[in-house]
XYZ file of C-alpha atoms in Angstrom:
712
model
C -25.600 -35.377 -2.488
C -27.781 -38.024 -1.569
C -28.241 -41.042 -3.995
C -24.966 -40.097 -5.343
C -22.934 -42.368 -6.790
C -19.322 -43.899 -5.023
C -17.812 -42.038 -8.123
C -19.474 -38.882 -7.093
C -18.428 -38.763 -3.712
C -14.679 -39.866 -4.722
C -14.964 -36.731 -7.110
C -15.644 -34.699 -4.112
C -13.066 -35.724 -1.873
C -10.456 -34.959 -4.384
C -11.602 -31.673 -5.343
C -12.572 -30.410 -1.774
C -8.772 -31.813 -1.192
C -7.072 -30.299 -4.318
C -8.666 -27.222 -3.756
C -7.706 -27.004 0.031
C -4.477 -27.778 -0.406
C -4.085 -25.150 -3.313
C -5.002 -22.522 -0.604
C -2.443 -24.141 1.834
C 0.465 -23.841 -0.855
C -0.490 -20.119 -1.682
C -0.353 -19.095 1.952
C 2.553 -19.427 4.584
C 1.232 -22.289 6.542
C 2.621 -25.828 6.371
C 0.817 -28.729 6.537
C 1.005 -29.297 10.161
C -0.186 -25.532 10.580
C -3.358 -26.072 8.540
C -3.949 -29.606 9.565
C -6.127 -29.295 12.815
C -7.998 -26.124 11.353
C -9.030 -27.424 8.180
C -10.383 -30.821 10.088
C -12.043 -28.190 12.309
C -13.743 -26.343 9.259
C -15.237 -29.800 7.910
C -16.127 -30.896 11.711
C -18.351 -27.119 11.733
C -19.917 -27.853 8.221
C -20.866 -31.082 8.948
C -22.569 -30.276 12.343
C -24.474 -27.263 10.645
C -25.927 -30.148 8.502
C -26.764 -32.788 10.921
C -28.502 -29.628 12.917
C -30.551 -28.466 9.737
C -31.496 -31.722 9.176
C -32.574 -32.652 12.476
C -34.724 -28.811 12.447
C -36.657 -30.109 9.796
C -37.258 -33.614 11.307
C -38.523 -31.838 14.453
C -41.016 -29.638 12.613
C -42.039 -32.439 10.379
C -42.497 -34.907 13.662
C -44.564 -32.076 15.426
C -46.888 -31.591 12.146
C -47.297 -35.533 11.864
C -48.265 -35.296 16.131
C -45.415 -37.521 16.551
C -44.062 -35.523 19.338
C -45.637 -32.823 21.548
C -46.033 -29.155 20.265
C -43.550 -27.703 22.833
C -40.455 -25.745 23.003
C -37.443 -27.675 21.352
C -35.173 -28.637 23.806
C -31.495 -29.758 23.129
C -32.198 -33.682 23.852
C -34.629 -33.220 20.823
C -31.231 -33.163 18.682
C -29.002 -35.285 20.210
C -31.739 -37.967 19.608
C -31.549 -37.422 16.207
C -27.871 -37.569 16.396
C -27.182 -33.972 16.014
C -25.481 -31.444 18.107
C -27.634 -28.303 19.420
C -25.891 -25.597 18.057
C -26.024 -22.159 19.328
C -26.547 -19.413 16.734
C -22.773 -18.439 16.981
C -21.755 -21.783 16.207
C -24.119 -22.442 12.500
C -22.453 -22.232 9.369
C -24.320 -19.898 8.004
C -24.462 -17.162 10.672
C -20.772 -17.109 10.482
C -20.500 -16.462 7.221
C -23.378 -13.665 7.456
C -21.600 -11.998 10.413
C -18.119 -12.127 8.586
C -19.714 -10.694 5.449
C -21.131 -7.570 7.654
C -17.722 -6.930 8.772
C -18.888 -6.876 12.829
C -16.304 -9.317 13.602
C -13.342 -10.841 11.996
C -13.645 -14.263 10.637
C -10.695 -15.974 12.491
C -12.582 -14.518 15.710
C -16.148 -15.744 14.535
C -14.677 -19.328 13.661
C -12.993 -19.714 17.385
C -15.867 -18.554 19.005
C -18.025 -20.852 17.187
C -15.815 -23.549 18.176
C -15.817 -22.267 22.229
C -19.517 -22.495 21.700
C -19.897 -26.317 20.618
C -17.624 -27.491 23.320
C -19.528 -25.241 26.295
C -22.827 -27.336 24.616
C -21.339 -30.870 24.346
C -18.889 -32.628 26.808
C -17.266 -34.882 25.081
C -15.763 -31.913 22.885
C -14.815 -30.006 25.719
C -11.050 -29.154 25.023
C -10.900 -30.779 21.358
C -12.040 -28.684 18.750
C -9.457 -26.186 17.161
C -9.311 -22.830 18.103
C -5.761 -21.474 16.517
C -7.914 -19.958 13.410
C -5.639 -16.586 13.865
C -2.857 -18.042 12.026
C -4.706 -17.492 8.738
C -4.710 -14.793 6.537
C -8.137 -13.572 6.126
C -8.641 -14.053 2.779
C -7.453 -17.599 3.136
C -9.622 -18.616 5.823
C -12.688 -16.787 3.871
C -11.980 -18.997 0.789
C -11.659 -22.238 2.916
C -14.711 -21.495 4.275
C -16.430 -20.959 1.286
C -15.281 -24.155 -0.140
C -16.985 -26.282 2.223
C -20.388 -23.722 1.665
C -21.156 -24.574 -1.978
C -24.727 -25.941 -2.356
C -23.075 -29.565 -3.439
C -21.885 -29.857 0.287
C -24.650 -28.049 2.223
C -26.939 -30.894 0.576
C -24.817 -33.835 1.798
C -26.321 -36.306 3.952
C -25.420 -39.420 5.138
C -22.236 -40.071 5.857
C -20.597 -38.337 3.286
C -18.713 -35.651 5.596
C -17.345 -38.780 7.636
C -15.978 -39.679 4.050
C -14.527 -36.514 3.617
C -13.259 -36.423 6.777
C -11.147 -39.760 6.690
C -10.069 -38.590 2.925
C -8.580 -35.671 4.366
C -6.692 -37.263 7.248
C -5.737 -39.681 4.688
C -4.151 -37.320 2.991
C -2.599 -35.275 5.797
C -1.172 -38.635 6.533
C 0.784 -38.793 3.154
C 1.769 -35.126 3.899
C 3.188 -36.408 7.141
C 1.309 -33.367 9.061
C 1.006 -34.790 11.911
C 2.870 -37.129 14.604
C 4.776 -38.373 10.748
C 1.585 -39.809 9.663
C 1.309 -42.764 12.104
C -1.878 -41.459 13.355
C -3.787 -42.808 10.565
C -4.348 -46.384 9.653
C -5.537 -46.879 5.945
C -9.256 -47.606 5.524
C -8.613 -51.155 3.718
C -6.439 -52.881 6.357
C -9.118 -51.617 9.175
C -11.910 -52.945 6.749
C -10.276 -55.911 6.404
C -10.207 -56.656 10.581
C -13.820 -55.438 10.892
C -15.079 -57.829 8.473
C -12.944 -61.098 9.903
C -13.931 -60.064 13.761
C -17.363 -58.897 13.183
C -17.472 -56.024 15.899
C -21.206 -56.399 16.702
C -22.173 -55.910 20.304
C -20.555 -55.156 23.589
C -17.002 -53.365 24.766
C -14.722 -52.653 21.754
C -11.470 -51.761 22.598
C -8.240 -50.201 20.985
C -5.377 -49.567 23.164
C -3.510 -47.579 19.843
C -6.513 -45.777 18.542
C -4.653 -43.051 16.726
C -7.682 -41.001 14.696
C -10.225 -43.377 15.775
C -10.573 -45.121 12.218
C -11.112 -48.708 14.027
C -14.523 -47.271 15.771
C -15.760 -45.498 12.544
C -14.990 -48.951 10.677
C -17.070 -50.914 13.355
C -20.091 -48.568 13.186
C -19.827 -48.962 9.481
C -20.106 -52.548 9.945
C -22.914 -52.464 12.186
C -24.889 -50.180 10.180
C -24.521 -52.198 7.263
C -26.023 -55.310 9.300
C -28.857 -52.942 10.163
C -27.919 -51.886 13.684
C -27.565 -49.065 15.584
C -24.192 -48.573 16.660
C -25.214 -46.420 19.876
C -27.356 -49.219 21.062
C -25.007 -51.917 20.372
C -21.246 -51.137 21.637
C -19.460 -48.985 23.553
C -15.886 -47.654 22.161
C -12.783 -47.528 24.613
C -9.178 -46.127 23.254
C -6.099 -45.305 24.653
C -3.591 -42.840 22.728
C -0.245 -41.362 23.758
C -0.792 -38.111 21.671
C -3.147 -35.630 23.176
C -3.656 -34.181 19.735
C -3.959 -37.199 18.125
C -7.166 -37.649 20.779
C -8.609 -34.362 19.343
C -8.586 -35.720 16.148
C -9.957 -39.165 17.012
C -12.886 -37.236 19.280
C -13.420 -34.989 16.017
C -13.697 -37.915 13.778
C -16.219 -39.884 16.326
C -18.252 -36.854 16.217
C -18.345 -36.151 12.493
C -19.605 -39.398 12.370
C -22.267 -39.323 14.705
C -20.581 -41.396 17.439
C -18.767 -40.959 21.035
C -16.037 -43.087 22.780
C -14.251 -43.194 26.025
C -10.839 -42.407 25.013
C -7.854 -41.920 27.593
C -4.570 -40.055 27.327
C -2.222 -43.018 28.418
C 0.969 -44.895 27.083
C -0.398 -48.425 27.027
C 3.085 -50.194 27.748
C 2.649 -48.546 31.439
C -1.194 -47.698 31.703
C -4.087 -49.515 31.518
C -6.718 -46.789 32.285
C -9.995 -48.361 31.341
C -9.223 -51.668 33.269
C -10.419 -53.969 30.706
C -8.164 -57.193 31.290
C -10.604 -59.928 30.567
C -13.478 -57.514 29.786
C -13.227 -56.650 26.134
C -15.342 -58.610 23.536
C -13.326 -56.641 20.299
C -9.737 -55.792 20.672
C -8.407 -53.494 17.285
C -5.543 -51.955 16.896
C -2.517 -50.732 14.596
C 0.123 -50.327 17.398
C 3.595 -48.811 16.629
C 6.066 -51.713 14.959
C 9.168 -53.149 16.674
C 9.884 -50.433 19.511
C 12.715 -51.533 21.513
C 12.666 -48.497 24.161
C 10.273 -50.183 26.887
C 11.142 -50.093 30.515
C 11.190 -54.019 31.557
C 11.663 -53.014 34.831
C 8.191 -51.257 34.798
C 6.169 -53.786 33.352
C 7.785 -57.206 34.727
C 5.324 -57.394 37.276
C 2.155 -56.861 34.904
C 1.283 -60.478 35.063
C -2.462 -59.699 34.166
C -1.259 -57.986 31.295
C 1.007 -60.129 30.387
C 0.531 -63.518 30.777
C 2.804 -65.201 28.496
C 6.299 -63.298 29.732
C 8.419 -60.836 28.406
C 10.061 -61.514 24.793
C 13.544 -60.743 25.779
C 15.258 -58.004 27.886
C 18.566 -56.282 26.665
C 21.638 -54.982 28.551
C 20.144 -51.671 28.939
C 16.951 -53.245 30.646
C 14.742 -52.464 28.066
C 12.490 -55.000 26.120
C 14.054 -55.915 22.948
C 11.032 -55.604 20.769
C 7.698 -54.570 21.701
C 5.459 -56.130 19.485
C 5.099 -59.240 21.868
C 3.695 -57.000 24.727
C 0.869 -55.557 21.975
C 0.270 -59.082 21.117
C -0.069 -60.395 24.825
C -2.197 -57.145 25.825
C -4.605 -57.798 22.839
C -5.149 -61.362 24.170
C -5.367 -60.664 27.566
C -8.060 -57.777 27.144
C -10.408 -60.336 25.626
C -12.984 -61.821 27.194
C -13.785 -66.124 26.904
C -15.557 -65.228 24.067
C -13.961 -61.894 22.607
C -12.042 -61.508 19.130
C -9.333 -59.556 18.500
C -7.666 -58.397 15.190
C -4.488 -56.327 14.654
C -1.942 -54.666 12.331
C 1.622 -56.387 13.004
C 5.046 -56.016 11.896
C 5.628 -59.008 9.179
C 9.060 -60.165 11.267
C 7.099 -60.911 14.172
C 5.113 -64.222 12.941
C 8.606 -66.038 12.537
C 10.832 -63.834 15.104
C 12.927 -66.098 17.409
C 14.457 -66.279 21.158
C 12.480 -64.956 23.307
C 9.585 -64.033 20.980
C 9.434 -67.628 19.249
C 8.797 -68.852 23.094
C 5.534 -66.216 23.685
C 4.459 -67.158 20.522
C 4.437 -71.139 21.290
C 2.317 -70.374 24.171
C 0.064 -68.147 22.540
C -0.367 -70.788 20.098
C -1.164 -73.669 22.430
C -3.974 -71.600 23.621
C -6.152 -72.340 20.566
C -6.959 -68.916 20.326
C -5.055 -68.007 17.292
C -7.674 -68.102 14.319
C -6.452 -66.286 11.533
C -3.064 -64.669 9.816
C -3.147 -62.579 6.802
C -0.106 -61.403 5.114
C -0.436 -58.073 3.228
C 2.157 -56.673 0.996
C 4.277 -53.846 1.149
C 2.770 -50.194 0.393
C -0.197 -50.331 2.158
C 0.773 -47.952 4.573
C 0.889 -44.124 3.481
C 4.150 -43.182 5.175
C 6.154 -46.284 5.195
C 6.801 -49.498 2.584
C 6.981 -52.407 4.398
C 5.148 -55.277 3.949
C 2.701 -56.394 7.367
C 0.457 -58.981 8.660
C -2.793 -58.887 10.069
C -3.370 -61.572 13.370
C -6.963 -62.326 14.446
C -7.590 -64.083 17.628
C -10.834 -65.925 18.914
C -11.295 -66.719 22.822
C -14.180 -68.248 21.557
C -13.127 -70.711 18.773
C -15.226 -74.002 18.748
C -13.416 -77.299 19.533
C -13.138 -77.969 16.504
C -11.288 -75.653 15.343
C -9.234 -74.768 18.695
C -5.645 -76.573 17.125
C -6.115 -75.239 13.558
C -5.212 -71.537 11.973
C -6.519 -70.399 8.642
C -3.432 -69.266 6.741
C -3.879 -66.576 3.985
C -1.130 -64.970 1.877
C -3.065 -61.778 0.594
C 0.055 -60.316 -0.897
C -0.817 -60.826 -4.506
C -4.185 -59.535 -4.060
C -4.034 -55.679 -4.069
C -5.332 -52.620 -5.856
C -3.031 -50.020 -7.179
C -3.893 -46.333 -5.927
C -0.916 -44.751 -7.303
C 2.670 -44.945 -7.646
C 3.750 -45.691 -3.937
C 0.186 -46.376 -2.603
C -2.145 -50.090 -2.785
C -5.296 -50.745 -1.203
C -7.982 -53.632 -1.336
C -10.895 -52.958 -3.449
C -14.905 -53.731 -2.061
C -14.588 -56.716 -3.768
C -11.238 -57.670 -2.967
C -11.692 -57.547 0.854
C -15.311 -59.345 0.170
C -13.691 -62.225 -1.581
C -10.792 -62.781 1.290
C -13.705 -62.227 3.882
C -15.638 -64.833 2.219
C -12.428 -67.330 2.604
C -12.807 -66.722 6.308
C -16.655 -67.536 6.107
C -15.740 -70.724 4.456
C -13.648 -71.506 7.259
C -15.908 -70.979 9.863
C -18.493 -73.179 7.909
C -20.752 -70.236 6.700
C -21.053 -71.501 3.327
C -24.434 -69.802 2.795
C -22.594 -66.187 2.736
C -20.210 -67.474 0.373
C -22.922 -68.342 -1.895
C -24.679 -64.981 -1.299
C -21.445 -63.412 -2.207
C -21.142 -64.934 -5.495
C -25.222 -64.394 -6.057
C -24.541 -60.675 -5.565
C -21.582 -60.509 -8.197
C -24.171 -62.158 -10.858
C -26.723 -59.846 -9.833
C -24.413 -56.960 -10.609
C -23.073 -58.515 -13.919
C -26.684 -58.367 -14.807
C -27.021 -54.892 -13.391
C -24.162 -53.694 -15.474
C -25.176 -55.587 -18.866
C -29.023 -53.721 -18.810
C -27.185 -50.247 -18.573
C -24.556 -51.285 -21.502
C -27.197 -50.272 -24.587
C -27.912 -46.844 -23.208
C -24.154 -46.152 -22.939
C -23.023 -47.337 -26.645
C -26.120 -45.714 -28.106
C -24.571 -42.292 -26.675
C -21.443 -43.184 -28.332
C -23.088 -44.082 -31.532
C -25.281 -41.273 -32.191
C -22.269 -38.920 -31.769
C -20.051 -41.060 -33.659
C -22.822 -41.089 -36.408
C -23.012 -37.143 -36.569
C -19.702 -37.043 -37.193
C -19.602 -39.768 -39.981
C -22.173 -37.386 -41.778
C -19.963 -34.499 -41.478
C -16.925 -36.270 -42.814
C -18.497 -37.629 -45.844
C -20.242 -34.676 -46.602
C -16.668 -33.035 -46.592
C -15.324 -35.727 -48.515
C -17.930 -35.282 -51.143
C -17.200 -31.379 -51.777
C -13.516 -32.306 -51.569
C -13.808 -34.260 -54.692
C -14.923 -31.577 -56.594
C -11.996 -29.525 -55.662
C -9.332 -29.950 -57.746
C -6.901 -27.260 -56.199
C -6.539 -29.449 -53.196
C -3.317 -31.613 -52.595
C -3.781 -35.140 -53.918
C -2.042 -36.638 -50.997
C -4.058 -35.120 -48.490
C -7.171 -36.049 -50.523
C -5.684 -39.785 -50.437
C -5.374 -39.572 -46.562
C -9.117 -38.039 -45.877
C -10.482 -41.162 -48.240
C -8.058 -43.761 -46.753
C -9.181 -42.437 -43.248
C -13.042 -42.774 -44.579
C -12.485 -46.373 -45.970
C -10.703 -47.240 -42.559
C -13.785 -46.062 -40.850
C -16.227 -47.925 -43.205
C -14.313 -51.219 -42.726
C -14.204 -50.690 -39.300
C -18.069 -49.589 -38.385
C -19.771 -52.881 -40.335
C -18.284 -54.937 -38.285
C -18.876 -53.105 -35.040
C -22.681 -52.970 -35.702
C -22.409 -56.522 -36.468
C -20.710 -57.768 -33.129
C -22.755 -55.247 -31.186
C -26.179 -56.526 -32.274
C -24.961 -59.862 -31.493
C -23.387 -59.232 -28.548
C -26.834 -56.977 -27.493
C -29.143 -60.086 -28.047
C -26.448 -62.365 -26.360
C -26.186 -59.936 -23.315
C -29.810 -59.419 -23.283
C -30.793 -63.233 -22.806
C -28.025 -63.810 -20.186
C -30.015 -60.666 -18.153
C -33.585 -62.395 -18.795
C -32.145 -65.686 -17.642
C -30.486 -64.213 -14.656
C -32.193 -61.201 -13.607
C -34.499 -61.524 -10.716
C -33.811 -65.222 -10.217
C -29.884 -65.326 -9.778
C -28.413 -69.010 -9.049
C -28.349 -69.681 -5.208
C -26.342 -72.862 -5.459
C -22.831 -73.754 -6.566
C -23.635 -75.399 -9.661
C -26.044 -73.331 -11.139
C -23.541 -70.487 -10.126
C -20.873 -72.362 -12.114
C -23.144 -72.704 -15.293
C -24.113 -68.902 -15.018
C -20.451 -68.172 -14.849
C -19.860 -70.793 -17.853
C -22.533 -69.263 -19.919
C -20.698 -65.400 -19.479
C -17.123 -66.669 -20.244
C -17.516 -66.362 -24.134
C -19.279 -62.910 -23.559
C -16.711 -61.466 -21.370
C -14.244 -62.171 -24.235
C -16.608 -60.804 -26.984
C -17.065 -57.207 -24.527
C -13.074 -56.979 -24.714
C -13.314 -57.031 -28.262
C -15.868 -54.738 -28.590
C -13.901 -52.210 -26.280
C -11.296 -52.570 -29.095
C -13.339 -51.835 -31.848
C -14.791 -48.922 -30.012
C -11.239 -47.415 -29.261
C -10.410 -48.337 -32.786
C -13.585 -46.111 -34.025
C -12.980 -43.066 -32.417
C -8.999 -43.300 -33.231
C -10.486 -43.174 -36.920
C -12.344 -40.271 -36.211
C -9.719 -38.203 -34.354
C -7.260 -39.117 -37.191
C -9.857 -37.652 -40.052
C -10.296 -34.424 -38.148
C -6.516 -34.140 -38.258
C -5.991 -34.923 -41.973
C -8.907 -32.590 -43.014
C -7.463 -29.708 -40.433
C -3.883 -30.106 -42.343
C -5.459 -30.422 -45.625
C -7.199 -27.266 -45.110
C -4.271 -25.529 -43.470
C -2.227 -26.383 -46.573
C -5.071 -25.321 -49.202
C -5.190 -22.103 -51.071
C -8.002 -19.057 -50.353
C -10.386 -20.798 -53.073
C -10.335 -24.037 -52.121
C -10.818 -22.913 -48.576
C -13.922 -20.973 -49.532
C -15.447 -23.657 -51.579
C -15.563 -26.301 -48.715
C -17.453 -26.064 -45.524
C -16.093 -27.430 -42.472
C -16.725 -25.879 -38.782
C -13.018 -27.110 -37.152
C -14.397 -25.870 -33.838
C -17.740 -27.398 -33.448
C -16.406 -30.838 -34.840
C -13.294 -30.408 -32.373
C -15.999 -30.068 -29.591
C -17.700 -33.100 -31.289
C -14.791 -34.972 -30.820
C -14.395 -34.345 -27.098
C -17.718 -35.232 -26.632
C -16.995 -38.548 -28.181
C -14.112 -39.421 -26.334
C -16.200 -38.797 -23.000
C -19.006 -40.755 -24.410
C -16.343 -43.681 -25.545
C -15.083 -43.735 -21.904
C -18.319 -43.972 -20.410
C -19.229 -47.059 -22.977
C -15.838 -48.456 -22.168
C -15.975 -48.485 -18.284
C -19.679 -49.818 -18.662
C -18.300 -52.650 -20.330
C -15.527 -53.136 -18.295
C -17.597 -53.158 -15.206
C -19.575 -55.952 -16.346
C -16.334 -57.811 -17.190
C -14.916 -56.774 -13.654
C -17.890 -58.449 -12.045
C -17.706 -61.656 -13.784
C -13.920 -61.686 -12.953
C -15.021 -61.760 -9.191
C -17.273 -64.790 -9.613
C -14.435 -66.591 -11.803
C -12.158 -65.628 -9.013
C -14.026 -67.356 -6.250
C -15.381 -69.982 -8.248
C -12.216 -71.227 -9.369
C -10.887 -71.702 -6.484
C -13.750 -72.971 -4.559
C -15.878 -74.517 -6.594
C -18.058 -76.527 -4.205
C -18.389 -73.740 -2.008
C -15.766 -75.844 0.264
C -12.580 -74.019 1.915
C -9.708 -76.264 0.225
C -5.918 -75.536 0.015
C -5.267 -73.444 -2.661
C -1.467 -72.766 -3.429
C 0.010 -69.241 -2.797
C -3.423 -68.303 -1.377
C -4.575 -70.173 1.598
C -4.059 -73.113 3.830
C -5.832 -74.692 7.306
C -2.926 -75.756 9.080
C -2.852 -77.526 12.169
C -0.628 -76.976 15.505
C 1.590 -79.907 14.922
C 2.601 -78.339 11.396
C 3.180 -75.094 13.413
C 5.436 -76.678 15.730
C 7.273 -78.180 13.054
C 7.884 -74.827 11.635
C 9.414 -73.550 14.840
C 6.232 -71.989 15.792
C 6.024 -69.648 12.837
C 2.874 -68.210 11.873
C 3.983 -66.491 8.477
C 1.231 -67.736 6.021
C 4.165 -68.199 3.484
C 5.552 -70.976 5.234
C 2.514 -72.788 4.571
C 0.467 -71.760 1.724
C 3.252 -72.110 -0.451
C 3.684 -70.985 -4.031
C 1.172 -70.230 -6.364
C 1.697 -72.120 -10.015
C 2.592 -69.992 -12.969
C -0.258 -68.438 -14.628
C 0.466 -67.370 -18.217
C -2.053 -65.217 -19.825
C -5.322 -66.285 -18.882
C -5.446 -64.017 -16.045
C -3.476 -61.197 -17.070
C -5.241 -58.120 -16.922
C -3.850 -55.893 -19.479
C -6.432 -53.034 -18.770
C -5.576 -52.826 -15.557
C -1.972 -52.822 -15.888
C -2.066 -50.238 -18.361
C -4.227 -48.380 -15.715
C -1.546 -48.685 -13.491
C 1.028 -47.333 -15.751
C -0.931 -44.523 -16.441
C -1.937 -43.859 -12.644
C 2.306 -43.880 -12.300
C 2.325 -41.705 -14.805
C -0.097 -39.247 -13.929
C 1.854 -39.133 -10.331
C 5.438 -38.634 -11.480
C 4.085 -36.025 -13.900
C 2.398 -34.678 -10.934
C 5.693 -34.629 -8.783
C 7.485 -32.977 -11.796
C 5.197 -30.111 -11.554
C 5.892 -29.409 -8.210
C 9.479 -30.122 -7.961
C 9.211 -27.446 -11.014
C 7.567 -24.630 -8.772
C 9.920 -25.577 -6.253
C 12.901 -24.749 -8.335
C 11.756 -22.081 -9.719
C 11.027 -20.374 -5.870
C 14.357 -21.359 -5.364
C 15.961 -19.443 -8.231
C 13.911 -16.424 -7.456
C 15.182 -16.501 -4.042
C 18.720 -16.742 -5.081
C 18.142 -13.856 -7.481
C 18.914 -15.915 -10.681
């Protein structure tokens, strides 16, 4: 897996989930039964891979004289971010013992989990041990699923990705805590991108499955740091089973953290008031059952007072309790980023009073609106709040308002997220707000580099498509020639094949001409840009302008490729119909290998898809450059209607202390068709159709089972 592309890993995640969920569907287990044991198997496989890698590194270091030739100790493994697995906890040993029949597989896996907990204190009482619920064959199939060569050779953070993917899918199925334990990665990454947690104490008072810690680690390592040396993770979580999920999540990423079981409204287990460098969270929204009597004296954590108390002496809405906690935990230079109900930014009465006091601290830094459908288990929109207690004086009375509701990628019919580029683009607005123009320019530069790389990969992708198309063209031409001398064939069928051949000739000539011309111009663009992409905004604008007409020509070439494939497919259909209607003499006189040409067409379809995807990737990165430079042409932050505005305290006071970005950024001007991405829209419709078809199949299965149970 080392060096595998992002798409390869995505496919692996999806294939593993599909296979694992299919095993569950064919057993008597529910998602909630299956949830923890499956995560345990992923953890076990990951621990084995890390152990094997560390063992190899130790042997190499000994051979190279980098460590003394002594007996290996546990610390040698821990130093290499691996668990020192006892023999009975190693995946291969478990599978070997299971094959020998000496012990039942559920017992072997349970014993392995116990052995790991004995060796590693942070995991004591954490790992699942209820493998007795499995039918032996289901557990064996599951273990084999995670024992393929592809999985055994996986390195880097592939297992972390797989673990997070499974968490997300289980969240969609509401397998645990109604799915609330998992915060979608897009939102977590966006928070991390803005607050940049790269040192000190990182605290999540509602930590769920630990995603905030994991993404913080990704950020630190992307910047070249070592998470273990840079930060300490602290968390609080009310659900003990969710804490186990979080501890496994940390372990599978090679991380540790101090997570306490606590209800944050009433407990402060880590005593971090005024001590955290970073606070990150996705707390429960709109809770109205918090006992006001128990918290009214907690002035340290609630310095702005209570947001309102009802007749039952309950806090009317817990949102501002959380917001106050997040602020109070920060040290004097700390930053916080958290997810919050969209109604909190404009709530009235006591909520407005608390919000006013918070705004007057000058610590509200950024507000970002997120559209609906980002959560897996609820469709509500939300907002991301950001505090910065170390904000410089020139920005203390200002708040950056970003309305990101029109920035999203459709994952399926019910779920949206941000693409990596969308996250980077939104982050770049924050960079400009903070005066970090160099980071904005570097991002545009990286997109221009990506355009040149994608352009350079276009010719090989097209050549594969063209070679198969030329082979088919030759076979069709040979058949057409032979067809002319066969008088018994129906004239109508002959005409259809001839028309299709003519249509192909009329399409292939302009394609070849346009392809050759585009190839030359793309090569010229790559030659100018490659190795020395422009590092200031004006030359970047020039490079973007040069690519504008190339992007249009690429879109045109995509249409030509699609047409050529459709003609080839249609010709095969006409010939097949002709042969089906022909008499035996005609069939014998004509040579046409329908099966082979059918295989050729399948290959052509794959090559068409690859070529089109490669062409689109060049246009995609050009679109990112365009998005940034159209809105911020000088690399300076300016108000963009419908997207961003820097507002000051006077404006906020005039708006009744509202912190809703929509109140300030206005509405984006109507855009006609210039920015309309037809291809993306078609893909969204296709995604929705695939989901609906999948749901229809599942529903049909349920109906079939119900009828069988009813004896119908």
